[in-house]
Every structure is written in structure tokens, then in C-alpha cells.
Amino acid sequence: MIRINENYLKLKASYLFSDIAKRVGAYTAANPDKPVIRLGIGDVTEPLAPSVLKAFHAGVDEMAVRATFKGYGPEQGYAFLREAIAAHDYAARGCPIAADEIFVSDGSKCDCGNIQEIFATEGLKLAIPDPVYPVYVDTNVMAGRTGTNLDGRYQCITYLDCTPANGYVPAIPSGASDLIYLCFPNNPTGAVATREQLAAWVAYAKANKALILFDSAYEAYIRDPKIPHSIYEIPGADEVAIEFRSFSKTAGFTGTRCAYTVVPKKLQAYDAAGNAHGVHALWNRRHTTKFNGVSYPVQKAAAAIYTPEGQAEVKAMTDFYLANAALIRKAMNDLGFSTVGGDNAPYIWVNTGTDSWAFFDKLLNEAQVVCTPGAGFGKCGEGHVRISAFNSRENVEKALVRIAAALKKA
Ligand SMILES: *Cc1c(COP(=O)(O)O)cnc(C)c1O
């Protein structure tokens, strides 16, 4: 008899995006003359940059000629891309990360979902933020680390509450943790962590022989020069942290697929007897066993981001989204809401002070604007909505006029 992994039965069904789609579908069916504007999505809208596209095309052409054709490449990524990443994203910021500590992949979602496989399933103490990108929680549920969900929370997770009181940057837990998930700039809140806050997490991880999984998918949106772009800007972080980066939000690669994970060689984890083992070797084994590399043209396209033209083009792209974000943040502040995010992230987290689904319905019905109800990201998301800056300027401006009209009425 074929049996299932019963941990899957413990997953709390996420109805967030299907619920949103249902409500939007019902509204548009009833009001076909009132087009809605979607500021709910976490997907980019701008096309690939010209130099990225040029490299992508050239990569495809190489595949069509016997002399330059490529079959399987290195599972960890081509040296030209790993070296460009090490030089531009790490050496340039004084981070001690070498090219062979970088694992190129087809996405950060898969990487931050897969990484837990190399750690123990029994007795590992998890610390995970709330609100949260659901991948961190659900992949640990699947692996059997979390216990059951009681009242919306899993028994064996220490939730790191992100609230107005702590500026949406969680406090360090009083007890010990083994595996800690952090995401800055944050999805969904758009909050960023200061150097001091990150240093405190690194010190906590060291003291506990713990490991930090640092998701910095939105690093390219940081504009405040005091905010670290990488956790490895904190001395000693290469002994306690894995970092995930993606070209998805950096350069519009959500449909092209390329990302990378940094696993420093200094990183150690322990067996039941307390013997230390290199995490790099474990991840290398896992990655090369289960993954066969990102396609060559895609890696060529990603490498073009690091050319001077590519850098300028993708900076212009994130500048564009950040200008949308600034408009959204100002409009919501002018309406009297306190917000976080939008200055170093493409998301604005609005403290509505009311039921987040009720606020969602009000924006949909009265302004024909779609946002994302905070409750869908966790208990601490209640009382908030996420507004995304990923849209055209015209749509953002139109949406803000409608939101102001709808909320001023109330
Ligand atoms: C978008 C996003 C990613 C990137 O996912 P990809 O699989 O690389 O497209 C990772 N983490 C967070 C929090 C994100 O929002």
C-alpha cells in the first residue's frame, strides 16, 4: 500500500491568493464597467533590460552552433556568473565570499524551500517571522518539524512577531533557536534591518550554535546607505548564515528564473554527538544530486546584469518601482495611515487598524483597487494590508486617486 507523507495533512491550506481571485472575479462579473487595478501582486511588470536581452539572445545563438553548443554545465553555475556575483555583490562590499561559495539556481523559492533538507528533522528549534513568506513555514511542515497547527500557529515554531511596536523588525527570542529565518528588505512588510539589528542576530546565532537563513530577494531596492545589503557585511556572519538572492525582483527575472544561494565554507553544523560538519559540503552534495544547473542562455543573461550598462538599466528599473512606492506611501500617509516599507522595498505595509479582509473589500468595492490582506501572511498581519509597487505609473496614479476618494468618503 502506497502511503503518503502525512505531514502534508498538517499544512494549513493557504486560500490567500485564491480568495483574492474569487472576490475580484465576483466583483468584476457584477461590475463589468468598472476595471480593477491590481496592487496586490508580488510579481514584476517591467520587461527585461536591453543588455540582459542582448546577452540572452547571444546565449541562444551559441546553442545553435556546434562549436559553441553547451550540454550540461556545472550544477553550481558557470564560473563567469559565480565570479561576477562574488566580485560585484560581495567583494565590492567587503564581504568575504568567494565564487565557489555561490550556488546558482533557478529560484530562491526553491532554494529557501530545499535548504532545510540538510538539517535534522527531529528536535530542531525553528524561529520564523510572522507575517512571513509562506515557503519557510510550509517546507518545515512538510518535513515534519512543526507539529500541528492550533489556532493558526504550529506548536513547534517560535514565531518572531513583527508588529508596529517593534517597527516590524522582530526581537531576538529569549530562548534558544537552531534554525532562524530572516528576510530583509521584508516581504510582506517592506521593513529593513539596521546593521546593529543584524549584528545582534549574528551574535545570537553564534551564542546558540544556530544558523540564520537570510533571504535578501529585495536587496536591490535598498537606497539608505546605512542599511547592509548582505548579512556578510556583519563580521563573523560567514560562520552562521546562508544568504539567498534572486534576480527575480532585481532584474525582472520572475519568468526567466535565476537566483543564487551563498553557503560559506566556514559554516558548520553538528551531528547528534556534537561533531561539526561543513554545511558547504552538505549543500553541494544535495545540490549536485538533485539539480542539473540553470540553462546557459539564462546564466549569460544574468551575468549581463553585472556589466556597467546592465547595472544602470536594472537600477533604473528598481528606481521606477521605488518611485511608485513613494507615491503609494505618501498617499496612504496623507490619508492618515501609518506605514512601513516603500523606501527600501517595493512593498508598503499599511497599518489599517481594522480587519484586513474588510479593508481589502472596501478598496475593491469602493476604489476598484486590489491589495493583499495582511492576515494572509500570518497572525501579526491582521490589521494590515500590503500594497505592491509593481505596476505602471499610470495605474498607480489612477489607483491612488480612487483610494483617496473612497477613504475620504468614510
Ligand atoms: C520573490 C521572492 C523570492 C524570489 O523567488 P524566486 O523563486 O527567485 O523567483 C524569494 N523570497 C521572497 C521573500 C520573495 O518575495
Coordinates of C-alpha atoms and ligand atoms in Angstrom, one line a residue:
M1 CA 0.0 0.0 0.0
I2 CA 1.4 3.3 -1.1
R3 CA 1.3 5.7 1.9
I4 CA 1.6 9.4 1.9
N5 CA 3.8 11.8 3.9
E6 CA 1.2 12.6 6.5
N7 CA 3.0 15.9 7.4
Y8 CA 1.3 17.3 4.2
L9 CA -2.0 16.8 6.0
K10 CA -0.8 19.3 8.6
L11 CA -0.4 22.1 6.1
K12 CA -2.8 24.9 6.7
A13 CA -4.4 25.4 3.3
S14 CA -3.5 28.9 2.1
Y15 CA -6.5 30.4 0.5
L16 CA -5.0 33.9 0.3
F17 CA -4.4 34.3 -3.4
S18 CA -7.4 32.1 -4.5
D19 CA -9.6 34.0 -2.1
I20 CA -8.5 37.3 -3.6
A21 CA -9.0 36.0 -7.1
K22 CA -12.5 34.8 -6.1
R23 CA -13.5 38.2 -4.6
V24 CA -12.0 40.1 -7.6
G25 CA -13.7 37.7 -10.0
A26 CA -17.1 38.2 -8.3
Y27 CA -16.7 41.9 -8.3
T28 CA -15.7 42.2 -12.0
A29 CA -18.6 39.9 -13.0
A30 CA -21.0 42.1 -11.2
N31 CA -19.4 45.3 -12.4
P32 CA -18.0 44.7 -15.9
D33 CA -17.9 48.5 -16.5
K34 CA -15.5 49.1 -13.6
P35 CA -12.0 47.9 -14.3
V36 CA -9.9 47.0 -11.3
I37 CA -6.3 47.9 -10.7
R38 CA -4.1 45.2 -9.1
L39 CA -1.7 46.4 -6.5
G40 CA -1.8 43.0 -4.8
I41 CA 0.8 41.1 -6.8
G42 CA 4.3 40.2 -5.8
D43 CA 5.4 40.0 -9.5
V44 CA 7.3 42.5 -11.6
T45 CA 5.7 44.2 -14.6
E46 CA 8.7 45.8 -16.5
P47 CA 10.3 43.8 -19.3
L48 CA 13.9 42.6 -19.3
A49 CA 16.6 45.2 -19.6
P50 CA 18.2 45.7 -23.1
S51 CA 21.7 44.4 -22.2
V52 CA 20.1 41.4 -20.5
L53 CA 18.1 40.6 -23.5
K54 CA 21.1 41.0 -25.9
A55 CA 23.1 38.5 -23.8
F56 CA 20.1 36.2 -23.6
H57 CA 19.8 36.2 -27.4
A58 CA 23.6 35.7 -27.9
G59 CA 23.4 32.8 -25.5
V60 CA 20.7 31.2 -27.5
D61 CA 22.6 31.7 -30.7
E62 CA 25.7 30.0 -29.2
M63 CA 23.5 26.9 -28.5
A64 CA 22.7 26.7 -32.3
V65 CA 26.3 26.3 -33.4
R66 CA 28.3 23.0 -32.9
A67 CA 31.5 24.9 -31.9
T68 CA 29.8 26.8 -29.1
F69 CA 26.9 24.5 -28.1
K70 CA 26.7 23.6 -24.4
G71 CA 25.3 20.5 -22.8
Y72 CA 25.2 20.0 -19.1
G73 CA 27.0 22.8 -17.3
P74 CA 28.4 22.8 -13.8
E75 CA 25.5 22.2 -11.4
Q76 CA 26.6 25.1 -9.2
G77 CA 26.6 27.5 -12.2
Y78 CA 29.1 28.7 -14.7
A79 CA 32.3 30.3 -13.4
F80 CA 31.6 33.5 -15.4
L81 CA 28.4 34.1 -13.4
R82 CA 29.7 33.0 -10.0
E83 CA 32.8 35.2 -10.3
A84 CA 30.7 38.2 -11.4
I85 CA 28.4 37.7 -8.3
A86 CA 31.4 37.3 -5.9
A87 CA 33.0 40.4 -7.3
H88 CA 30.0 42.8 -7.5
D89 CA 27.7 41.6 -4.8
Y90 CA 30.3 40.7 -2.2
A91 CA 33.9 41.7 -2.7
A92 CA 32.8 45.3 -3.6
R93 CA 31.0 45.5 -0.2
G94 CA 33.9 44.0 1.7
C95 CA 32.2 40.6 2.3
P96 CA 34.5 37.6 2.5
I97 CA 32.6 35.5 0.0
A98 CA 34.4 33.5 -2.8
A99 CA 32.9 32.4 -6.1
D100 CA 32.9 28.7 -5.1
E101 CA 30.7 29.5 -2.1
I102 CA 27.9 30.7 -4.5
F103 CA 25.4 28.1 -5.9
V104 CA 23.4 29.4 -8.9
S105 CA 19.9 28.0 -9.1
D106 CA 16.6 28.5 -10.9
G107 CA 15.0 30.4 -7.9
S108 CA 15.2 31.5 -4.4
K109 CA 11.8 30.0 -3.6
C110 CA 13.2 26.5 -4.3
D111 CA 16.5 27.3 -2.5
C112 CA 14.9 28.6 0.7
G113 CA 12.4 25.7 0.5
N114 CA 15.1 23.0 -0.2
I115 CA 17.8 24.1 2.3
Q116 CA 16.0 22.6 5.3
E117 CA 16.6 19.1 3.9
I118 CA 20.3 19.1 5.1
F119 CA 19.3 19.8 8.7
A120 CA 17.8 17.4 11.3
T121 CA 14.1 16.8 11.3
E122 CA 14.0 15.8 15.0
G123 CA 14.2 18.4 17.7
L124 CA 15.3 21.3 15.7
K125 CA 14.2 24.6 17.2
L126 CA 12.8 26.9 14.5
A127 CA 12.4 30.6 14.7
I128 CA 10.3 32.1 11.9
P129 CA 8.9 35.6 11.5
D130 CA 5.2 36.5 11.4
P131 CA 4.0 37.9 9.0
V132 CA 6.0 35.7 6.6
Y133 CA 6.8 34.5 3.1
P134 CA 4.9 31.1 3.5
V135 CA 7.7 29.0 2.0
Y136 CA 9.7 29.0 5.2
V137 CA 6.9 27.6 7.3
D138 CA 5.3 25.2 4.8
T139 CA 8.5 23.4 3.9
N140 CA 9.2 22.7 7.5
V141 CA 5.7 21.4 8.0
M142 CA 6.3 19.0 5.0
A143 CA 9.5 17.8 6.7
G144 CA 7.7 17.1 10.0
R145 CA 9.4 19.7 12.2
T146 CA 6.5 21.8 13.2
G147 CA 3.8 19.7 15.0
T148 CA 0.2 20.5 14.3
N149 CA -1.5 23.8 13.7
L150 CA -3.5 25.0 16.7
D151 CA -5.4 28.3 16.3
G152 CA -3.4 29.3 13.3
R153 CA 0.1 28.6 14.7
Y154 CA 2.3 25.5 14.6
Q155 CA 3.2 24.1 18.0
C156 CA 6.9 23.7 17.4
I157 CA 7.7 27.1 15.8
T158 CA 8.9 30.1 17.8
Y159 CA 7.2 32.9 16.0
L160 CA 9.1 36.1 15.6
D161 CA 6.3 38.7 15.9
C162 CA 6.7 41.8 13.6
T163 CA 4.5 44.5 15.0
P164 CA 4.1 48.3 15.0
A165 CA 5.7 48.2 18.5
N166 CA 9.0 46.8 17.2
G167 CA 8.9 48.6 13.8
Y168 CA 8.3 45.2 12.2
V169 CA 11.8 44.0 12.9
P170 CA 11.4 41.1 15.4
A171 CA 13.1 41.0 18.8
I172 CA 15.6 38.2 19.5
P173 CA 13.9 35.3 21.3
S174 CA 14.6 34.8 25.0
G175 CA 15.1 31.1 24.5
A176 CA 17.5 29.2 22.2
S177 CA 16.9 28.6 18.5
D178 CA 18.7 26.4 15.9
L179 CA 17.4 27.5 12.6
I180 CA 16.4 31.1 12.1
Y181 CA 14.7 32.6 9.1
L182 CA 15.1 36.3 8.4
C183 CA 14.1 38.3 5.3
F184 CA 15.2 41.9 4.7
P185 CA 14.1 44.0 3.0
N186 CA 11.0 42.1 4.0
N187 CA 8.1 40.6 2.1
P188 CA 5.4 41.5 3.0
T189 CA 6.2 44.4 5.2
G190 CA 9.0 46.2 3.3
A191 CA 10.8 46.8 6.6
V192 CA 14.6 46.7 6.7
A193 CA 17.0 45.8 9.4
T194 CA 19.8 48.0 10.6
R195 CA 23.4 47.0 10.9
E196 CA 23.1 46.8 14.7
Q197 CA 19.9 44.7 14.5
L198 CA 21.6 42.2 12.1
A199 CA 24.8 42.2 14.3
A200 CA 22.6 41.2 17.2
W201 CA 21.1 38.3 15.3
V202 CA 24.6 37.1 14.2
A203 CA 25.7 37.3 17.9
Y204 CA 22.6 35.3 19.0
A205 CA 23.2 32.7 16.3
K206 CA 26.9 32.3 17.4
A207 CA 25.9 32.0 21.1
N208 CA 23.4 29.3 20.2
K209 CA 25.5 27.4 17.6
A210 CA 22.4 28.3 15.4
L211 CA 22.2 29.0 11.7
I212 CA 20.5 32.0 10.0
L213 CA 18.8 31.7 6.7
F214 CA 18.8 35.2 5.3
D215 CA 16.5 35.9 2.4
S216 CA 17.5 39.1 0.6
A217 CA 15.4 38.8 -2.6
Y218 CA 14.8 42.6 -2.4
E219 CA 18.4 43.7 -1.8
A220 CA 18.4 45.8 -5.0
Y221 CA 15.7 48.1 -3.5
I222 CA 17.9 49.3 -0.6
R223 CA 18.6 53.0 -1.0
D224 CA 19.5 54.0 2.5
P225 CA 23.3 53.9 2.6
K226 CA 23.4 52.8 6.2
I227 CA 21.4 49.6 5.6
P228 CA 23.5 46.5 4.9
H229 CA 22.9 44.8 1.5
S230 CA 24.2 41.5 2.7
I231 CA 24.3 39.8 6.1
Y232 CA 28.0 39.1 5.3
E233 CA 28.6 42.8 5.9
I234 CA 28.4 41.8 9.6
P235 CA 31.8 40.4 10.7
G236 CA 31.5 36.7 11.5
A237 CA 28.2 36.2 9.7
D238 CA 30.0 33.8 7.3
E239 CA 30.2 31.5 10.3
V240 CA 26.5 31.4 11.0
A241 CA 24.5 32.5 7.9
I242 CA 23.3 31.3 4.5
E243 CA 22.1 34.1 2.1
F244 CA 19.5 33.8 -0.6
R245 CA 19.5 36.2 -3.5
S246 CA 17.4 36.2 -6.7
F247 CA 17.4 38.1 -10.0
S248 CA 13.6 37.9 -9.9
K249 CA 12.9 41.3 -8.3
T250 CA 16.4 42.7 -9.0
A251 CA 16.2 42.4 -12.8
G252 CA 12.7 41.2 -13.7
F253 CA 13.7 37.5 -13.8
T254 CA 10.5 36.1 -12.3
G255 CA 9.7 34.4 -15.6
T256 CA 13.3 33.9 -16.7
R257 CA 14.3 32.1 -13.5
C258 CA 17.8 32.6 -12.0
A259 CA 18.9 33.0 -8.4
Y260 CA 21.7 32.0 -6.1
T261 CA 22.5 30.8 -2.6
V262 CA 25.6 31.6 -0.6
V263 CA 26.9 28.9 1.6
P264 CA 30.2 30.0 3.2
K265 CA 32.9 27.3 3.7
K266 CA 33.3 28.4 7.3
L267 CA 29.7 27.4 8.1
Q268 CA 29.4 24.4 10.4
A269 CA 26.5 22.4 11.7
Y270 CA 26.6 19.5 14.1
D271 CA 25.6 15.8 14.3
A272 CA 23.8 14.3 17.3
A273 CA 27.2 13.6 19.0
G274 CA 28.1 17.2 18.7
N275 CA 30.8 16.8 15.9
A276 CA 31.0 19.7 13.5
H277 CA 30.4 19.2 9.8
G278 CA 30.8 21.7 6.9
V279 CA 27.5 22.9 5.6
H280 CA 29.0 23.8 2.2
A281 CA 29.8 20.2 1.5
L282 CA 26.3 19.0 2.5
W283 CA 24.6 21.6 0.3
N284 CA 27.0 20.8 -2.5
R285 CA 26.0 17.2 -2.2
R286 CA 22.3 18.0 -2.1
H287 CA 22.5 20.5 -5.0
T288 CA 24.6 18.3 -7.3
T289 CA 22.4 15.3 -6.6
K290 CA 19.1 16.9 -7.2
F291 CA 19.8 19.8 -9.6
N292 CA 21.4 19.9 -13.0
G293 CA 22.1 23.6 -13.4
V294 CA 20.4 26.7 -14.9
S295 CA 20.2 27.0 -18.7
Y296 CA 23.3 28.6 -20.3
P297 CA 21.4 31.4 -22.0
V298 CA 19.7 32.4 -18.7
Q299 CA 23.1 32.5 -16.9
K300 CA 24.5 34.6 -19.8
A301 CA 21.5 36.9 -19.4
A302 CA 22.1 37.1 -15.6
A303 CA 25.8 37.9 -16.0
A304 CA 24.9 40.9 -18.2
I305 CA 23.3 42.5 -15.1
Y306 CA 26.8 43.0 -13.8
T307 CA 28.1 44.9 -16.9
P308 CA 28.1 48.7 -16.5
E309 CA 25.2 49.1 -18.9
G310 CA 23.3 46.2 -17.1
Q311 CA 23.9 47.8 -13.7
A312 CA 22.5 51.2 -14.9
E313 CA 19.5 49.5 -16.6
V314 CA 18.4 47.4 -13.6
K315 CA 19.0 50.3 -11.3
A316 CA 16.6 52.4 -13.4
M317 CA 14.1 49.5 -13.1
T318 CA 14.2 49.4 -9.3
D319 CA 14.2 53.2 -9.2
F320 CA 11.0 53.1 -11.3
Y321 CA 9.2 50.8 -8.8
L322 CA 10.5 52.7 -5.9
A323 CA 9.1 55.9 -7.3
N324 CA 5.7 54.1 -7.5
A325 CA 6.2 53.0 -3.9
A326 CA 6.9 56.6 -2.8
L327 CA 3.7 57.8 -4.3
I328 CA 1.7 55.0 -2.6
R329 CA 3.4 55.6 0.8
K330 CA 2.7 59.3 0.6
A331 CA -0.9 58.8 -0.4
M332 CA -1.6 56.4 2.4
N333 CA 0.2 58.7 4.9
D334 CA -1.8 61.6 3.7
L335 CA -4.9 59.6 4.4
G336 CA -3.8 59.2 8.0
F337 CA -2.4 55.7 7.9
S338 CA 1.0 54.8 9.4
T339 CA 3.0 52.7 7.0
V340 CA 6.4 50.9 6.8
G341 CA 8.3 49.9 3.7
G342 CA 8.3 51.5 0.3
D343 CA 11.6 53.4 0.8
N344 CA 13.9 50.4 0.6
A345 CA 11.4 47.9 -0.7
P346 CA 8.7 47.6 -3.4
Y347 CA 6.0 46.9 -0.7
I348 CA 4.1 49.3 1.5
W349 CA 2.7 47.7 4.7
V350 CA -0.3 49.8 5.8
N351 CA -1.5 49.7 9.4
T352 CA -5.2 49.9 8.7
G353 CA -6.1 49.2 12.3
T354 CA -9.1 47.3 11.1
D355 CA -9.9 43.7 9.9
S356 CA -7.6 43.3 6.9
W357 CA -10.2 41.5 4.7
A358 CA -12.8 44.2 5.5
F359 CA -10.2 46.8 4.3
F360 CA -9.5 44.7 1.2
D361 CA -13.2 44.5 0.4
K362 CA -13.6 48.3 0.9
L363 CA -10.8 49.1 -1.5
L364 CA -12.1 46.6 -4.0
N365 CA -15.7 47.7 -3.9
E366 CA -15.3 51.4 -3.5
A367 CA -12.0 52.1 -5.3
Q368 CA -11.7 49.1 -7.6
V369 CA -8.1 48.5 -6.3
V370 CA -6.8 45.1 -5.2
C371 CA -4.4 44.9 -2.3
T372 CA -3.3 41.9 -0.2
P373 CA -4.9 41.4 3.2
G374 CA -2.2 41.1 5.9
A375 CA -3.9 38.3 7.7
G376 CA -3.0 36.0 4.8
F377 CA 0.7 36.3 5.8
G378 CA 0.2 35.3 9.5
K379 CA -1.4 36.3 12.7
C380 CA 0.6 39.5 13.1
G381 CA -0.5 40.5 9.6
E382 CA -4.0 41.2 10.8
G383 CA -4.8 44.9 10.9
H384 CA -2.6 45.5 7.9
V385 CA -2.6 45.3 4.1
R386 CA 0.3 45.0 1.7
I387 CA 0.3 47.4 -1.3
S388 CA 2.7 46.5 -4.1
A389 CA 4.6 49.0 -6.3
F390 CA 4.8 46.6 -9.2
N391 CA 2.6 48.2 -11.8
S392 CA 2.6 51.0 -14.4
R393 CA 2.9 54.6 -13.2
E394 CA -0.4 55.4 -14.8
N395 CA -2.2 52.6 -12.9
V396 CA -0.6 53.5 -9.6
E397 CA -1.7 57.2 -10.0
K398 CA -5.2 56.2 -11.0
A399 CA -5.4 53.8 -8.1
L400 CA -4.3 56.4 -5.6
V401 CA -6.9 58.9 -6.8
R402 CA -9.6 56.3 -6.4
I403 CA -8.3 55.1 -2.9
A404 CA -8.3 58.7 -1.7
A405 CA -11.8 59.3 -2.9
A406 CA -13.1 56.1 -1.4
L407 CA -11.5 56.5 2.0
K408 CA -12.2 60.2 2.4
K409 CA -15.9 59.4 2.0
A410 CA -15.8 57.2 5.0
Ligands
LIG1 C1 10.0 36.9 -4.8 C2 10.7 36.3 -3.6 C3 11.7 35.4 -3.7 C4 12.3 35.0 -5.1 O1 11.8 33.9 -5.6 P1 12.3 33.3 -7.0 O2 12.0 31.9 -6.8 O3 13.8 33.5 -7.1 O4 11.5 34.0 -8.1 C5 12.3 34.9 -2.6 N1 11.9 35.3 -1.3 C6 10.9 36.2 -1.2 C7 10.5 36.7 0.2 C8 10.3 36.7 -2.3 O5 9.3 37.6 -2.2

